[in-house]
Amino acid sequence: MICHFSYLNSPLREPLLHHQRPLEPPHLVPSSPDSLKTKGRRPRISAPETEAAEFQLQSMSPLAFTLLLILISIGALGPTEAARAFFVFGDSLVDNGNNNYLLTTARADSPPYGIDYPTHRPTGRFSNGLNIPDLISERIGSEPTLPYLSPELTGERLLVGANFASAGVGILNDTGFQFVNIIRIGKQLEYFQQYQQRVSALIGEEQAERLVNQALVLITLGGNDFVNNYYLVPFSARSRQFALPDYVVYLISEYRKILARLYELGARRVLVTGTGPLGCVPAELAQRGINGQCSVELQRAAALFNPQLVDMINGLNGEIGSDVFVAANAMQMNLDFVNNPQAYGFVTSKVACCGQGPYNGIGLCTVLSNLCPNRDVYAFWDPFHPSERANRIIVQQIVSGDSKYMHPMNLSTIMELDFMT
């Protein structure tokens, strides 16, 4: 069951478990705006709440207290922050439908997109069903985030968070120009500011700031800066301006500004995904691959980009004095099933479920495309995007993966730490 709670006309409250007594809202000690390191810390619980908690424990009968310890020990009442707000920024891998409201060619609003979504209708997600933000929402006990441009995102729905992502965007403003009208990352951040103003009007500035500080943020950028910019056409403007290693350095420097701005806007828990194996998606196998092998040049680009992204994140966290930014190794998460699809229950990681041409990797997924009967046995849904089942594998590693996949910690650890602080 998905928990939901209201901030309207009341203090911020945790969602209630069955038969759980409501607790008084915590008293927060505000952080100092004068220190970058202090700003990086999450709000601290002050003495009144600690004393109240101790009083409640002391008031419990021995039998009830023993039962509580047993439930915790078996994980029935493990650390949870159900219904914390969730914000999403980035490209088509995480877009929940913003582009439906734009005059753009980067759309997923017609069948067979959404064929396995609960409504069995296209939603604007570039998936046969659920995408990565949907599955993360499931894991943190939240409702799925609505696209920020959705007219349904009003009132209490705002308190769940929002999805600002837009298919086709990249780190750079000139990425995805061929899609005409998309929400570039700078505009996504402007919308995030606008969102905070709307929530402040709803629940007050202090509570709105707290909601944002305690939220989980996901940002996915970078792939389009290669596929739909540097390598879009031979002798592209960026490829004439930069050698590939220099282009990657430039991308990382621009990405750093984006992440720093997110921090300025109040984000304190940010999952940053690297690029996947760009040269191994069906579209690139069809256009650039040789004999079914991944495109060497695009794989080289990803191999240059991802380690530098982690280094940049480490540097930012060091300056802040807190692990605000967490790197998700999307390359390895994808390569696991790309290199050994049968081990994960897929019949292929080369051929897309929906498409046409070699590897079903040419053009768009439409009602006229080839369509596989069982999406669960295909790693890729369309020429560029994983199937829902592949997304579930990726999210499982985000939640519980070791240091091979998540640095410096996975989402489960984040939730546990945030529960205790």
Coordinates of C-alpha atoms in Angstrom, one line a residue:
M1 CA 0.0 0.0 0.0
I2 CA 1.3 3.5 -0.9
C3 CA 1.2 5.9 2.0
H4 CA 0.2 9.5 1.5
F5 CA 0.1 12.4 3.9
S6 CA -1.0 16.0 4.0
Y7 CA 1.0 19.1 4.9
L8 CA -2.1 21.3 4.4
N9 CA -3.0 23.4 7.5
S10 CA -0.9 21.1 9.7
P11 CA 2.6 20.4 10.8
L12 CA 4.7 18.1 8.7
R13 CA 3.9 14.5 9.6
E14 CA 5.3 11.1 8.8
P15 CA 2.7 8.8 7.2
L16 CA 1.1 6.4 9.7
L17 CA 1.5 2.7 9.7
H18 CA -1.5 0.5 10.6
H19 CA -2.4 0.9 14.3
Q20 CA 0.4 3.4 14.9
R21 CA -0.3 6.4 17.2
P22 CA 0.4 9.8 15.6
L23 CA 3.5 11.5 17.0
E24 CA 4.1 15.1 17.5
P25 CA 6.1 16.7 14.7
P26 CA 9.8 17.0 15.4
H27 CA 11.4 20.3 16.6
L28 CA 14.2 21.2 14.1
V29 CA 17.3 23.0 14.8
P30 CA 17.8 25.2 11.6
S31 CA 21.1 24.9 9.9
S32 CA 23.4 27.9 9.5
P33 CA 23.3 29.5 6.0
D34 CA 26.8 30.9 6.6
S35 CA 28.6 27.6 6.3
L36 CA 28.7 25.4 3.2
K37 CA 29.5 22.4 5.3
T38 CA 26.7 23.1 7.8
K39 CA 24.3 23.6 4.9
G40 CA 25.1 20.1 3.6
R41 CA 23.9 18.5 6.8
R42 CA 20.3 17.3 7.2
P43 CA 18.1 18.9 9.9
R44 CA 19.0 17.7 13.4
I45 CA 16.3 16.5 15.8
S46 CA 16.4 18.6 19.0
A47 CA 16.1 17.5 22.6
P48 CA 12.3 17.9 23.0
E49 CA 11.6 15.1 20.4
T50 CA 14.3 12.9 21.9
E51 CA 12.7 13.2 25.3
A52 CA 9.3 12.5 23.9
A53 CA 10.5 9.4 22.2
E54 CA 12.2 8.2 25.5
F55 CA 8.9 8.8 27.4
Q56 CA 7.0 6.8 24.9
L57 CA 9.4 3.9 25.1
Q58 CA 9.3 4.0 28.9
S59 CA 5.5 4.0 28.8
M60 CA 5.3 0.8 26.8
S61 CA 4.5 -2.5 28.6
P62 CA 7.3 -5.0 28.7
L63 CA 5.3 -7.3 26.3
A64 CA 4.8 -4.5 23.8
F65 CA 8.4 -3.4 24.0
T66 CA 9.6 -7.0 23.4
L67 CA 7.2 -7.3 20.4
L68 CA 8.6 -4.1 18.9
L69 CA 12.1 -5.4 19.2
I70 CA 11.2 -8.6 17.5
L71 CA 9.5 -6.8 14.6
I72 CA 12.5 -4.6 14.1
S73 CA 14.8 -7.6 14.2
I74 CA 13.0 -9.4 11.4
G75 CA 12.7 -6.2 9.3
A76 CA 8.9 -5.8 9.7
L77 CA 9.4 -2.3 11.0
G78 CA 12.7 -1.4 9.3
P79 CA 13.8 2.2 8.8
T80 CA 11.3 3.9 6.5
E81 CA 10.6 7.4 5.3
A82 CA 7.5 6.5 3.3
A83 CA 6.1 9.4 1.2
R84 CA 9.2 11.6 1.2
A85 CA 9.1 13.9 -1.8
F86 CA 10.8 12.8 -4.9
F87 CA 12.1 15.1 -7.7
V88 CA 13.3 14.0 -11.1
F89 CA 15.5 15.8 -13.7
G90 CA 16.9 14.7 -17.0
D91 CA 16.1 13.1 -20.3
S92 CA 13.9 10.4 -21.9
L93 CA 15.1 7.7 -19.5
V94 CA 13.3 9.4 -16.7
D95 CA 10.7 11.6 -18.4
N96 CA 7.2 10.7 -17.1
G97 CA 5.3 12.7 -19.8
N98 CA 6.3 16.3 -19.8
N99 CA 6.9 16.2 -23.6
N100 CA 3.2 15.3 -24.1
Y101 CA 2.5 19.0 -23.4
L102 CA 5.1 20.3 -25.9
L103 CA 5.2 20.7 -29.6
T104 CA 8.1 18.3 -30.1
T105 CA 9.1 15.3 -32.1
A106 CA 10.5 13.6 -28.9
R107 CA 7.3 12.0 -27.8
A108 CA 6.0 8.7 -26.5
D109 CA 2.3 9.4 -26.4
S110 CA 1.1 6.8 -28.9
P111 CA 0.8 3.0 -28.9
P112 CA 2.4 0.7 -28.4
Y113 CA 4.2 2.8 -25.7
G114 CA 2.5 2.0 -22.3
I115 CA 1.3 -1.4 -23.5
D116 CA 2.2 -2.9 -20.1
Y117 CA 1.5 0.2 -18.0
P118 CA -1.3 -0.3 -15.5
T119 CA -3.7 1.6 -17.8
H120 CA -2.3 -0.1 -20.9
R121 CA -2.2 3.3 -22.5
P122 CA 0.8 5.5 -23.5
T123 CA 1.7 8.0 -20.9
G124 CA 4.7 9.8 -22.4
R125 CA 7.1 7.4 -20.7
F126 CA 9.6 5.9 -23.1
S127 CA 8.8 2.4 -21.9
N128 CA 6.4 -0.5 -22.4
G129 CA 5.4 0.1 -18.7
L130 CA 7.1 1.7 -15.7
N131 CA 10.3 3.6 -15.9
I132 CA 13.1 4.1 -13.4
P133 CA 11.4 7.0 -11.4
D134 CA 8.2 5.0 -11.1
L135 CA 10.2 2.0 -9.7
I136 CA 12.2 4.2 -7.3
S137 CA 8.9 5.7 -6.1
E138 CA 7.7 2.2 -5.3
R139 CA 10.8 1.5 -3.3
I140 CA 10.6 4.7 -1.2
G141 CA 6.9 4.2 -0.5
S142 CA 5.8 7.2 -2.5
E143 CA 3.2 7.8 -5.2
P144 CA 4.6 8.2 -8.8
T145 CA 5.6 11.7 -9.5
L146 CA 3.5 13.6 -12.0
P147 CA 5.1 15.5 -14.9
Y148 CA 5.5 19.1 -13.8
L149 CA 3.6 20.4 -16.8
S150 CA 0.6 18.1 -16.0
P151 CA -2.5 20.1 -15.1
E152 CA -3.2 17.5 -12.4
L153 CA -0.1 18.6 -10.4
T154 CA -1.9 20.9 -8.0
G155 CA -2.8 21.1 -4.3
E156 CA -1.7 18.2 -2.2
R157 CA -0.3 16.3 -5.3
L158 CA 2.5 18.9 -5.3
L159 CA 3.7 17.4 -2.0
V160 CA 4.6 14.1 -3.5
G161 CA 7.3 15.9 -5.6
A162 CA 7.5 16.5 -9.4
N163 CA 9.1 15.2 -12.5
F164 CA 10.8 17.9 -14.5
A165 CA 12.6 15.6 -17.1
S166 CA 12.2 16.1 -20.8
A167 CA 13.1 13.6 -23.5
G168 CA 15.9 14.8 -25.7
V169 CA 17.7 17.1 -23.3
G170 CA 21.4 17.0 -22.3
I171 CA 23.9 18.8 -20.2
L172 CA 24.4 21.3 -23.0
N173 CA 21.8 23.7 -24.3
D174 CA 22.5 22.8 -28.0
T175 CA 21.9 19.1 -27.4
G176 CA 18.7 17.9 -28.9
F177 CA 18.1 20.9 -31.0
Q178 CA 16.5 18.7 -33.7
F179 CA 13.6 18.0 -31.3
V180 CA 12.6 21.6 -31.5
N181 CA 10.8 22.2 -28.2
I182 CA 12.1 20.4 -25.1
I183 CA 12.6 21.5 -21.5
R184 CA 16.3 22.1 -21.3
I185 CA 18.0 21.5 -18.0
G186 CA 18.3 25.2 -17.2
K187 CA 14.5 25.5 -17.6
Q188 CA 14.0 22.3 -15.5
L189 CA 15.8 24.1 -12.7
E190 CA 13.7 27.2 -13.2
Y191 CA 10.6 25.1 -12.9
F192 CA 12.0 23.6 -9.7
Q193 CA 12.3 27.1 -8.3
Q194 CA 8.7 27.8 -9.4
Y195 CA 7.6 24.6 -7.8
Q196 CA 9.0 25.7 -4.5
Q197 CA 7.2 29.0 -4.7
R198 CA 3.9 27.1 -5.3
V199 CA 4.5 24.8 -2.4
S200 CA 5.5 27.7 -0.1
A201 CA 2.1 29.3 -0.9
L202 CA 0.5 26.0 0.0
I203 CA 2.2 25.0 3.3
G204 CA 4.4 27.9 4.2
E205 CA 8.0 28.7 3.3
E206 CA 9.6 26.8 6.3
Q207 CA 7.7 23.6 5.6
A208 CA 8.4 23.9 1.9
E209 CA 12.1 24.2 2.5
R210 CA 12.1 21.2 4.8
L211 CA 10.2 19.2 2.2
V212 CA 12.8 19.9 -0.4
N213 CA 15.8 19.4 2.0
Q214 CA 14.4 15.9 2.9
A215 CA 13.5 14.9 -0.6
L216 CA 15.2 12.4 -2.8
V217 CA 16.4 13.7 -6.2
L218 CA 17.3 11.8 -9.3
I219 CA 19.1 13.3 -12.2
T220 CA 20.0 11.5 -15.5
L221 CA 21.9 13.4 -18.1
G222 CA 24.8 12.9 -20.6
G223 CA 23.8 10.3 -23.1
N224 CA 22.1 12.8 -25.5
D225 CA 25.2 15.0 -25.4
F226 CA 27.0 12.2 -27.3
V227 CA 24.2 10.5 -29.3
N228 CA 22.2 13.6 -30.2
N229 CA 25.0 16.1 -30.3
Y230 CA 28.7 15.1 -30.7
Y231 CA 28.0 12.0 -32.8
L232 CA 24.6 13.1 -34.3
V233 CA 26.1 13.7 -37.8
P234 CA 29.6 13.4 -39.2
F235 CA 31.7 16.5 -38.5
S236 CA 29.1 17.9 -36.1
A237 CA 29.8 21.4 -34.7
R238 CA 30.9 20.0 -31.3
S239 CA 33.2 17.3 -32.9
R240 CA 34.9 20.1 -34.9
Q241 CA 35.2 22.2 -31.7
F242 CA 36.5 19.5 -29.4
A243 CA 38.5 16.3 -29.6
L244 CA 36.5 13.6 -27.6
P245 CA 38.6 13.8 -24.4
D246 CA 38.3 17.6 -24.3
Y247 CA 34.6 17.4 -25.0
V248 CA 34.1 15.1 -22.0
V249 CA 36.1 17.5 -19.8
Y250 CA 33.8 20.3 -21.0
L251 CA 30.7 18.3 -20.3
I252 CA 31.8 17.4 -16.8
S253 CA 32.5 21.1 -16.0
E254 CA 29.1 22.1 -17.2
Y255 CA 27.4 19.2 -15.3
R256 CA 29.2 20.4 -12.2
K257 CA 27.4 23.8 -12.5
I258 CA 24.1 22.0 -12.8
L259 CA 24.6 19.9 -9.7
A260 CA 25.9 22.9 -7.7
R261 CA 22.7 24.8 -8.7
L262 CA 20.6 21.9 -7.5
Y263 CA 22.3 22.1 -4.2
E264 CA 21.7 25.9 -4.0
L265 CA 18.0 25.2 -4.6
G266 CA 17.9 22.9 -1.5
A267 CA 18.6 19.4 -2.8
R268 CA 20.4 17.4 -0.2
R269 CA 20.1 13.8 -1.4
V270 CA 20.8 13.5 -5.2
L271 CA 21.2 10.3 -7.2
V272 CA 23.3 11.0 -10.2
T273 CA 23.3 8.3 -12.9
G274 CA 26.2 8.0 -15.3
T275 CA 25.6 7.0 -18.9
G276 CA 24.8 3.5 -19.9
P277 CA 26.7 1.5 -22.6
L278 CA 25.8 4.0 -25.3
G279 CA 27.3 1.9 -28.1
C280 CA 25.3 -1.2 -27.2
V281 CA 21.7 -0.1 -27.6
P282 CA 19.9 -1.5 -30.7
A283 CA 19.9 1.9 -32.4
E284 CA 23.7 2.0 -32.4
L285 CA 24.1 -1.6 -33.2
A286 CA 22.0 -0.9 -36.3
Q287 CA 23.8 2.3 -37.3
R288 CA 27.4 2.0 -36.1
G289 CA 28.0 -1.5 -34.8
I290 CA 29.9 -4.2 -36.8
N291 CA 28.5 -7.7 -36.8
G292 CA 26.4 -7.1 -33.8
Q293 CA 29.3 -5.6 -31.7
C294 CA 28.9 -2.4 -29.7
S295 CA 30.0 0.8 -31.3
V296 CA 33.6 1.2 -30.2
E297 CA 33.6 5.0 -30.4
L298 CA 30.4 5.5 -28.3
Q299 CA 31.7 3.0 -25.8
R300 CA 34.9 5.0 -25.6
A301 CA 32.9 8.2 -25.0
A302 CA 31.0 6.5 -22.1
A303 CA 34.2 5.1 -20.7
L304 CA 35.7 8.6 -20.6
F305 CA 32.7 10.3 -19.2
N306 CA 31.6 8.0 -16.3
P307 CA 34.9 8.0 -14.2
Q308 CA 35.2 11.7 -14.5
L309 CA 31.6 12.1 -13.3
V310 CA 32.4 10.1 -10.2
D311 CA 35.5 12.2 -9.6
M312 CA 33.5 15.4 -10.0
I313 CA 30.9 14.2 -7.5
N314 CA 33.6 13.3 -5.0
G315 CA 35.0 16.8 -5.3
L316 CA 31.6 18.4 -4.8
N317 CA 30.8 16.3 -1.8
G318 CA 34.3 17.2 -0.4
E319 CA 33.6 20.9 -0.7
I320 CA 30.2 20.6 0.9
G321 CA 31.4 18.3 3.6
S322 CA 28.5 15.8 3.2
D323 CA 27.6 13.0 0.8
V324 CA 24.9 15.0 -0.9
F325 CA 25.5 13.5 -4.4
V326 CA 25.5 9.7 -5.0
A327 CA 26.9 8.2 -8.2
A328 CA 25.0 5.4 -9.8
N329 CA 27.1 3.3 -12.2
A330 CA 24.5 2.9 -14.9
M331 CA 27.2 1.5 -17.3
Q332 CA 27.8 -1.6 -15.1
M333 CA 24.1 -1.9 -14.2
N334 CA 23.3 -2.2 -18.0
L335 CA 26.3 -4.2 -19.0
D336 CA 25.4 -7.0 -16.6
F337 CA 22.4 -7.9 -18.7
V338 CA 23.7 -6.6 -22.0
N339 CA 26.7 -9.0 -21.8
N340 CA 24.9 -11.9 -20.4
P341 CA 21.2 -11.6 -21.1
Q342 CA 20.2 -15.2 -20.5
A343 CA 21.5 -14.9 -16.9
Y344 CA 18.8 -12.3 -16.3
G345 CA 16.0 -14.1 -18.1
F346 CA 16.3 -12.2 -21.4
V347 CA 16.4 -13.9 -24.8
T348 CA 18.3 -11.0 -26.3
S349 CA 20.0 -7.7 -25.4
K350 CA 20.6 -6.8 -29.0
V351 CA 17.2 -6.7 -30.6
A352 CA 14.6 -4.2 -29.4
C353 CA 11.1 -5.4 -28.7
C354 CA 9.6 -2.6 -30.8
G355 CA 11.2 -1.2 -33.9
Q356 CA 12.2 -2.1 -37.4
G357 CA 15.3 -2.8 -39.5
P358 CA 18.4 -4.5 -38.1
Y359 CA 18.0 -5.2 -34.4
N360 CA 14.7 -3.3 -34.6
G361 CA 17.0 -0.4 -34.1
I362 CA 15.9 1.9 -37.0
G363 CA 13.4 4.8 -36.5
L364 CA 10.7 5.1 -34.0
C365 CA 8.5 2.6 -32.2
T366 CA 5.0 3.0 -33.7
V367 CA 1.9 0.9 -34.3
L368 CA 3.5 -0.2 -37.6
S369 CA 6.7 -1.5 -36.0
N370 CA 7.6 -5.0 -35.2
L371 CA 6.4 -5.8 -31.7
C372 CA 7.5 -8.7 -29.6
P373 CA 4.7 -10.7 -27.8
N374 CA 6.5 -10.9 -24.4
R375 CA 8.3 -7.7 -23.3
D376 CA 9.7 -9.4 -20.2
V377 CA 12.3 -11.4 -22.2
Y378 CA 13.7 -8.3 -24.1
A379 CA 16.3 -6.1 -22.4
F380 CA 15.4 -3.2 -24.7
W381 CA 11.9 -2.0 -25.3
D382 CA 12.7 0.4 -28.2
P383 CA 15.9 1.3 -30.1
F384 CA 17.3 3.4 -27.1
H385 CA 15.3 2.5 -23.9
P386 CA 15.3 -0.5 -21.6
S387 CA 12.2 -2.5 -21.0
E388 CA 10.3 -2.3 -17.7
R389 CA 11.9 -5.5 -16.6
A390 CA 15.4 -4.2 -17.4
N391 CA 14.5 -1.0 -15.5
R392 CA 13.6 -3.2 -12.5
I393 CA 17.1 -4.8 -12.5
I394 CA 18.7 -1.3 -12.7
V395 CA 16.6 0.0 -9.8
Q396 CA 17.4 -3.1 -7.7
Q397 CA 21.1 -2.2 -8.0
I398 CA 20.3 1.4 -7.1
V399 CA 18.5 0.3 -4.0
S400 CA 20.9 -2.4 -2.7
G401 CA 23.9 -2.6 -5.0
D402 CA 27.4 -2.7 -3.6
S403 CA 30.3 -0.3 -4.3
K404 CA 30.6 -1.7 -7.8
Y405 CA 27.3 -0.1 -8.6
M406 CA 26.7 2.8 -6.1
H407 CA 29.2 5.3 -4.7
P408 CA 29.5 6.1 -1.9
M409 CA 26.3 4.3 -0.8
N410 CA 23.2 2.7 -2.2
L411 CA 19.6 3.9 -1.7
S412 CA 18.8 1.5 1.2
T413 CA 21.8 3.0 3.1
I414 CA 20.6 6.5 2.3
M415 CA 17.2 5.7 3.7
E416 CA 18.6 4.1 6.8
L417 CA 20.9 7.1 7.5
D418 CA 18.2 9.6 6.9
F419 CA 15.9 7.7 9.2
M420 CA 18.4 7.9 12.0
T421 CA 19.4 11.6 11.6

